[in-house]
PDB file of C-alpha atoms in Angstrom:
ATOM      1  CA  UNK A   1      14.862 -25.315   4.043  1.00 60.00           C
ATOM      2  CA  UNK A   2      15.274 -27.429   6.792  1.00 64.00           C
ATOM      3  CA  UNK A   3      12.734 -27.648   9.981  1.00 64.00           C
ATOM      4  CA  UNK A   4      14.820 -25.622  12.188  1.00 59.00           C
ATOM      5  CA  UNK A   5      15.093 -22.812   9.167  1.00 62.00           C
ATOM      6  CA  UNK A   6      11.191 -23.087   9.146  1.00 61.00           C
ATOM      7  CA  UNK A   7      10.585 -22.418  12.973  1.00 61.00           C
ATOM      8  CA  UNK A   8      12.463 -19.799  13.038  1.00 60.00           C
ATOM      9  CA  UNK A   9      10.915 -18.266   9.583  1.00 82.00           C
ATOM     10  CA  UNK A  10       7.629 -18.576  12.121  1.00 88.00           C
ATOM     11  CA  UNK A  11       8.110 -15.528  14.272  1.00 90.00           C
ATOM     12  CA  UNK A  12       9.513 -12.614  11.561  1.00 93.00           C
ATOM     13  CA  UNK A  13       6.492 -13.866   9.005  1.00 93.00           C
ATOM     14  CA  UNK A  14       4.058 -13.060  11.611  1.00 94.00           C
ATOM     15  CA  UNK A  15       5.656  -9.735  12.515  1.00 95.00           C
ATOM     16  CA  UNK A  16       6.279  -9.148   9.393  1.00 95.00           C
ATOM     17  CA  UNK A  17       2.553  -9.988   8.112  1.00 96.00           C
ATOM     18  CA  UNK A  18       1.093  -7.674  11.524  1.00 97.00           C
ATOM     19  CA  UNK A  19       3.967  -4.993   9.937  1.00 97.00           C
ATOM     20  CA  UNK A  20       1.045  -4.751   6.859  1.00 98.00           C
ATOM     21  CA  UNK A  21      -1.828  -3.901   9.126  1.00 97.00           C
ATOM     22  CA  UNK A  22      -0.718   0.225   8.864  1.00 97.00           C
ATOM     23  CA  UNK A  23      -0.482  -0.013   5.240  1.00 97.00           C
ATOM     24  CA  UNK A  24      -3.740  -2.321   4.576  1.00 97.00           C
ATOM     25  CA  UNK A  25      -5.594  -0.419   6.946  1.00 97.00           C
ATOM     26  CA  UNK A  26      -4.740   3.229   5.141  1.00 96.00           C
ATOM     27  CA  UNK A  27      -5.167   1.566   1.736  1.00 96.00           C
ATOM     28  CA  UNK A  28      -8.910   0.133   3.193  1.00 96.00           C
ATOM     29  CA  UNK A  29      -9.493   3.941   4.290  1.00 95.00           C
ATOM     30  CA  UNK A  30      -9.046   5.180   1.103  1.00 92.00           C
ATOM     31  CA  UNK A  31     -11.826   2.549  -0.642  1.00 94.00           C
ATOM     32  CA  UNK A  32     -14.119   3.167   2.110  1.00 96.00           C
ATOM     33  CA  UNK A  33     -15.032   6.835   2.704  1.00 95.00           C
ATOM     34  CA  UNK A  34     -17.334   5.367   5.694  1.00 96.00           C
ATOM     35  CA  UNK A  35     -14.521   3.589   7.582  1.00 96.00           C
ATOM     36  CA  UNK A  36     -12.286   6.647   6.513  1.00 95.00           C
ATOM     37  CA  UNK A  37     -15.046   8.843   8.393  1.00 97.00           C
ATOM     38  CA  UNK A  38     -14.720   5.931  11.361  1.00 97.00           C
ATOM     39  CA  UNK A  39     -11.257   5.926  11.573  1.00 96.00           C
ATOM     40  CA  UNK A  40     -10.868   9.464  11.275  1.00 96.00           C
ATOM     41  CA  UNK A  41     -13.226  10.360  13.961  1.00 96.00           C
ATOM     42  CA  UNK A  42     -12.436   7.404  16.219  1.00 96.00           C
ATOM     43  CA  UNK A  43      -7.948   7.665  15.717  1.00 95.00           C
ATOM     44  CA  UNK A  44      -7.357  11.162  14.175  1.00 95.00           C
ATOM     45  CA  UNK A  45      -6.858  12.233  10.628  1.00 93.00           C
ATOM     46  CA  UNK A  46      -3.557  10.959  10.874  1.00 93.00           C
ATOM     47  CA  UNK A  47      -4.583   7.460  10.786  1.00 94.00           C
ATOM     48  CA  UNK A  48      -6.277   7.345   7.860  1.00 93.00           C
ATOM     49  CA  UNK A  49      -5.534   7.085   4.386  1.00 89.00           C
ATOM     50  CA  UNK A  50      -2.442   8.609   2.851  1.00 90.00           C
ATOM     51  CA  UNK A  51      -1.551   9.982   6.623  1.00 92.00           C
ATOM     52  CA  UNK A  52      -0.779   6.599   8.029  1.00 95.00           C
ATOM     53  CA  UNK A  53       0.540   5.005   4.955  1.00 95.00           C
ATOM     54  CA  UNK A  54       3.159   7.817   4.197  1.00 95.00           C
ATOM     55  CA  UNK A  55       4.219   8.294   7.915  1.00 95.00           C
ATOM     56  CA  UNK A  56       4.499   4.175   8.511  1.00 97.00           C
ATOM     57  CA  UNK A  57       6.011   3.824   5.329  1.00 97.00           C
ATOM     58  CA  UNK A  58       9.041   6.024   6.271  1.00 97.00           C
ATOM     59  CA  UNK A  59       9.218   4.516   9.607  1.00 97.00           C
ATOM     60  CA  UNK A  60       9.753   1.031   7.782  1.00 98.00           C
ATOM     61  CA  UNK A  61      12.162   2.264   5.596  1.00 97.00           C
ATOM     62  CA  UNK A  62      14.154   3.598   8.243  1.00 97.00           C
ATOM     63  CA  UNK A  63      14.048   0.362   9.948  1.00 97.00           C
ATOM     64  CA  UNK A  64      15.140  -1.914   6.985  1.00 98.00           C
ATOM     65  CA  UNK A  65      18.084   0.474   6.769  1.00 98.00           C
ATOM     66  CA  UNK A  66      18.919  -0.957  10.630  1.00 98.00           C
ATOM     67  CA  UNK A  67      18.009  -4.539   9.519  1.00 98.00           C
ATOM     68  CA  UNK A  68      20.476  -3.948   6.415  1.00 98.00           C
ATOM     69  CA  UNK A  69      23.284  -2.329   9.020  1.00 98.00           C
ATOM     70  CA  UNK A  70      22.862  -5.338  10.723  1.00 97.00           C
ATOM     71  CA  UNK A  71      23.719  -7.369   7.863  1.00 98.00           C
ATOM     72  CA  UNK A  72      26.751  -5.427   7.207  1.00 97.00           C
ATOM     73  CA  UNK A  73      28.186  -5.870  10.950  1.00 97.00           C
ATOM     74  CA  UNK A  74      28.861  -9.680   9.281  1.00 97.00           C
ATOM     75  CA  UNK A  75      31.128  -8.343   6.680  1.00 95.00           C
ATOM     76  CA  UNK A  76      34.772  -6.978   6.527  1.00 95.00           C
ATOM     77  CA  UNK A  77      36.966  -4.509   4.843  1.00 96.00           C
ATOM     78  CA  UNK A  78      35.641  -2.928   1.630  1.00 96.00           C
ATOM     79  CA  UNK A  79      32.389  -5.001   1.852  1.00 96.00           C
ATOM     80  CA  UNK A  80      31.821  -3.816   4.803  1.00 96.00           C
ATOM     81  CA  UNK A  81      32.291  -0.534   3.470  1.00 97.00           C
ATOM     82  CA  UNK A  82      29.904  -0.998   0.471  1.00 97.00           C
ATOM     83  CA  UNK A  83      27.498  -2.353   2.965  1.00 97.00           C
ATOM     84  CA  UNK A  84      27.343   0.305   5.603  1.00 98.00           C
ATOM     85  CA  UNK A  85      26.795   2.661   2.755  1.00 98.00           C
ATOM     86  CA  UNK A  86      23.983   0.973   0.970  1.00 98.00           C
ATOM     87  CA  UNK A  87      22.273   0.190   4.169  1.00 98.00           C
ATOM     88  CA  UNK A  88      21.653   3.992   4.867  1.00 98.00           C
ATOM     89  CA  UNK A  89      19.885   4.592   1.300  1.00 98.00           C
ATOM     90  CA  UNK A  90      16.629   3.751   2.585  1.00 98.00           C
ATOM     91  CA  UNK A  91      16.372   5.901   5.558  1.00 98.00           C
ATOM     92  CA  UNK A  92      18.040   8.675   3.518  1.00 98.00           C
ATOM     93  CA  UNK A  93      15.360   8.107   0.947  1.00 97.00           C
ATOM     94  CA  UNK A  94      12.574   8.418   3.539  1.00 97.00           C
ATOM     95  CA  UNK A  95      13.878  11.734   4.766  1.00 96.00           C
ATOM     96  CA  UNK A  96      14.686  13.398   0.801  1.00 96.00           C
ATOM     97  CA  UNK A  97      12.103  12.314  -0.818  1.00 95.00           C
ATOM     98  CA  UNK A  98       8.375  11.864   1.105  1.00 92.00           C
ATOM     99  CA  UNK A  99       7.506  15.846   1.074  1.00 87.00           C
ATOM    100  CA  UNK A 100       5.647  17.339  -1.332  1.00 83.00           C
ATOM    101  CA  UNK A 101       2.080  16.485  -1.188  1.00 90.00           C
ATOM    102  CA  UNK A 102       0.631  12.450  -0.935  1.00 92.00           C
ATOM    103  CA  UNK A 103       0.996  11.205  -4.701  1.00 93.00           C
ATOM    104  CA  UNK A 104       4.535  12.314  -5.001  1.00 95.00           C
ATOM    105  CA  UNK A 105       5.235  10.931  -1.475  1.00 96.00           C
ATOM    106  CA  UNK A 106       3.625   7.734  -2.095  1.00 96.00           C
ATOM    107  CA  UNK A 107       4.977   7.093  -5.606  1.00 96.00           C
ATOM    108  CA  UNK A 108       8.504   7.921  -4.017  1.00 97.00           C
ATOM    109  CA  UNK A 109       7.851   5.261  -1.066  1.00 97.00           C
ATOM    110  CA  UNK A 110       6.560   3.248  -3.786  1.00 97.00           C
ATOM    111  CA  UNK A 111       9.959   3.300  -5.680  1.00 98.00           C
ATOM    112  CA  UNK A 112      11.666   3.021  -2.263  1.00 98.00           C
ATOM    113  CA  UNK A 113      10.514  -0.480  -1.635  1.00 98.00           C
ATOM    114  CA  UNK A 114      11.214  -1.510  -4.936  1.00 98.00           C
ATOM    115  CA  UNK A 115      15.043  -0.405  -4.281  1.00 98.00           C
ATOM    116  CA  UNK A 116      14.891  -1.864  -0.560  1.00 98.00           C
ATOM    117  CA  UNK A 117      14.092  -5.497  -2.454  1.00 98.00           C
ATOM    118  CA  UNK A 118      17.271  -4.759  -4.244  1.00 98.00           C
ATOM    119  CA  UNK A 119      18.907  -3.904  -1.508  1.00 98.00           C
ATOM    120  CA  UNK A 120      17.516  -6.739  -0.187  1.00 98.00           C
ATOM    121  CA  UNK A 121      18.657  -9.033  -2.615  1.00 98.00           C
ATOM    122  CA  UNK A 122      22.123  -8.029  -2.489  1.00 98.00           C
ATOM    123  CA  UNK A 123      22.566  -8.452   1.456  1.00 98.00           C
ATOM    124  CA  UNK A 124      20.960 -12.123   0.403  1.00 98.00           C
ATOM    125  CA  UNK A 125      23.554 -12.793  -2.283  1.00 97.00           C
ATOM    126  CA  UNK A 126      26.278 -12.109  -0.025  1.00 97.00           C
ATOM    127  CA  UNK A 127      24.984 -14.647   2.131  1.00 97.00           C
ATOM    128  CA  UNK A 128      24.253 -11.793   5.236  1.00 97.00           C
ATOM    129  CA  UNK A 129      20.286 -12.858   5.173  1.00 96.00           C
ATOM    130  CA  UNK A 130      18.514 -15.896   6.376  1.00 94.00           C
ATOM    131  CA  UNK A 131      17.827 -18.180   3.988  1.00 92.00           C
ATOM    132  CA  UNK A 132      14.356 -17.796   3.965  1.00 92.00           C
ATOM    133  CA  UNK A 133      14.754 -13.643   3.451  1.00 94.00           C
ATOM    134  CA  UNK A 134      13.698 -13.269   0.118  1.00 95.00           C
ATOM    135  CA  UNK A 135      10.427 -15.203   0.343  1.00 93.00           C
ATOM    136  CA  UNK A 136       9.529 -12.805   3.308  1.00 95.00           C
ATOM    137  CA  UNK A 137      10.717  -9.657   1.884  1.00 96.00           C
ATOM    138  CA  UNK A 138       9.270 -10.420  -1.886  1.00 96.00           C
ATOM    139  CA  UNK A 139       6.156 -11.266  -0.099  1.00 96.00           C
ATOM    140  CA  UNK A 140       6.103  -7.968   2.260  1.00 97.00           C
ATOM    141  CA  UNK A 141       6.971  -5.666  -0.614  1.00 98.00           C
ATOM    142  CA  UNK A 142       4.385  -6.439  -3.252  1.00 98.00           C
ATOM    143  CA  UNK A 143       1.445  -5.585  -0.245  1.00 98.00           C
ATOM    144  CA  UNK A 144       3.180  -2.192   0.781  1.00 98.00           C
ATOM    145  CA  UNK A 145       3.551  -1.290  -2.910  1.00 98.00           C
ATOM    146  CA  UNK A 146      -0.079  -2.677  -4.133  1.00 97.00           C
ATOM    147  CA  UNK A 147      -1.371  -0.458  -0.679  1.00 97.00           C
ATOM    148  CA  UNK A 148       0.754   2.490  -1.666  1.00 97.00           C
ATOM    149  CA  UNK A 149      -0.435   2.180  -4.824  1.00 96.00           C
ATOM    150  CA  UNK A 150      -4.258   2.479  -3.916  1.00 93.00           C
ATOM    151  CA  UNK A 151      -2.870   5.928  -2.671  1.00 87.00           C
ATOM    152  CA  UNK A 152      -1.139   7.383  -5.612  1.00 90.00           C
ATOM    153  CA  UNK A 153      -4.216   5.849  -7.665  1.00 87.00           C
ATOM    154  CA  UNK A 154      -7.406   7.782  -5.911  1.00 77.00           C
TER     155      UNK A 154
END
């Protein structure tokens, strides 16, 4: 990775990294009753615990599946094709399959990420990413799926 390659790695890691705080935050809320009480009274119930987690998670899926349509804007003919179509699994995911109570939702997220790193390694190997993607998105994944976890856990 050259020095160029790491300044620009600078900016996504540290949106990427402040992308976690949702997920930490309801995954902190559901080992803490007191700061779930807290947050609760001083957010809403929706920011708490499974609420925030399940909701943010299907935002973020959503978004990767822009970030991946992106990807495929570099392509042409039937990879572009291929591409376009796999980039709209994630959202599609998010919409099918996060009903149904918070365990369910959160093991599907859960399983979502895990196919978004696919995903994500596929755009890679086709040379669409950033060299640097992987690092970030291996990093990213394995804290939304440890603080999903916590959810489909207690």
């Amino acid at each position: 990775m050259n020095d160029y390659d790491r300044k620009v790695l600078i900016a996504p890691l540290l949106l990427g990294l402040a992308g976690l705080l949702p997920f930490l935050w309801g995954a902190l809320t559901y080992l803490n009753a007191d700061l779930a009480l807290w947050g609760t009274k001083a957010l809403g119930p929706r920011f708490v615990g499974p609420y925030i987690q399940l909701f943010y998670g299907s935002v973020i899926l959503s978004f990767m599946s822009g970030v991946l349509w992106g990807f495929a804007t570099k392509t042409e003919g039937a990879q572009a094709a291929i591409g376009y179509a796999l980039s709209t699994i994630p959202a599609l995911w998010a919409f099918f399959m996060t009903g149904g109570g918070p365990v369910g939702a959160g093991t599907n997220l859960i399983f979502g990420f895990v196919g978004l790193l696919f995903l994500d390694y596929t755009f890679f190997k086709w040379g669409l990413t950033p060299p640097w993607w992987m690092q970030l998105r291996l990093l990213l994944t394995i804290v939304v799926v440890a603080c999903l976890a916590l959810g489909v856990v207690f």
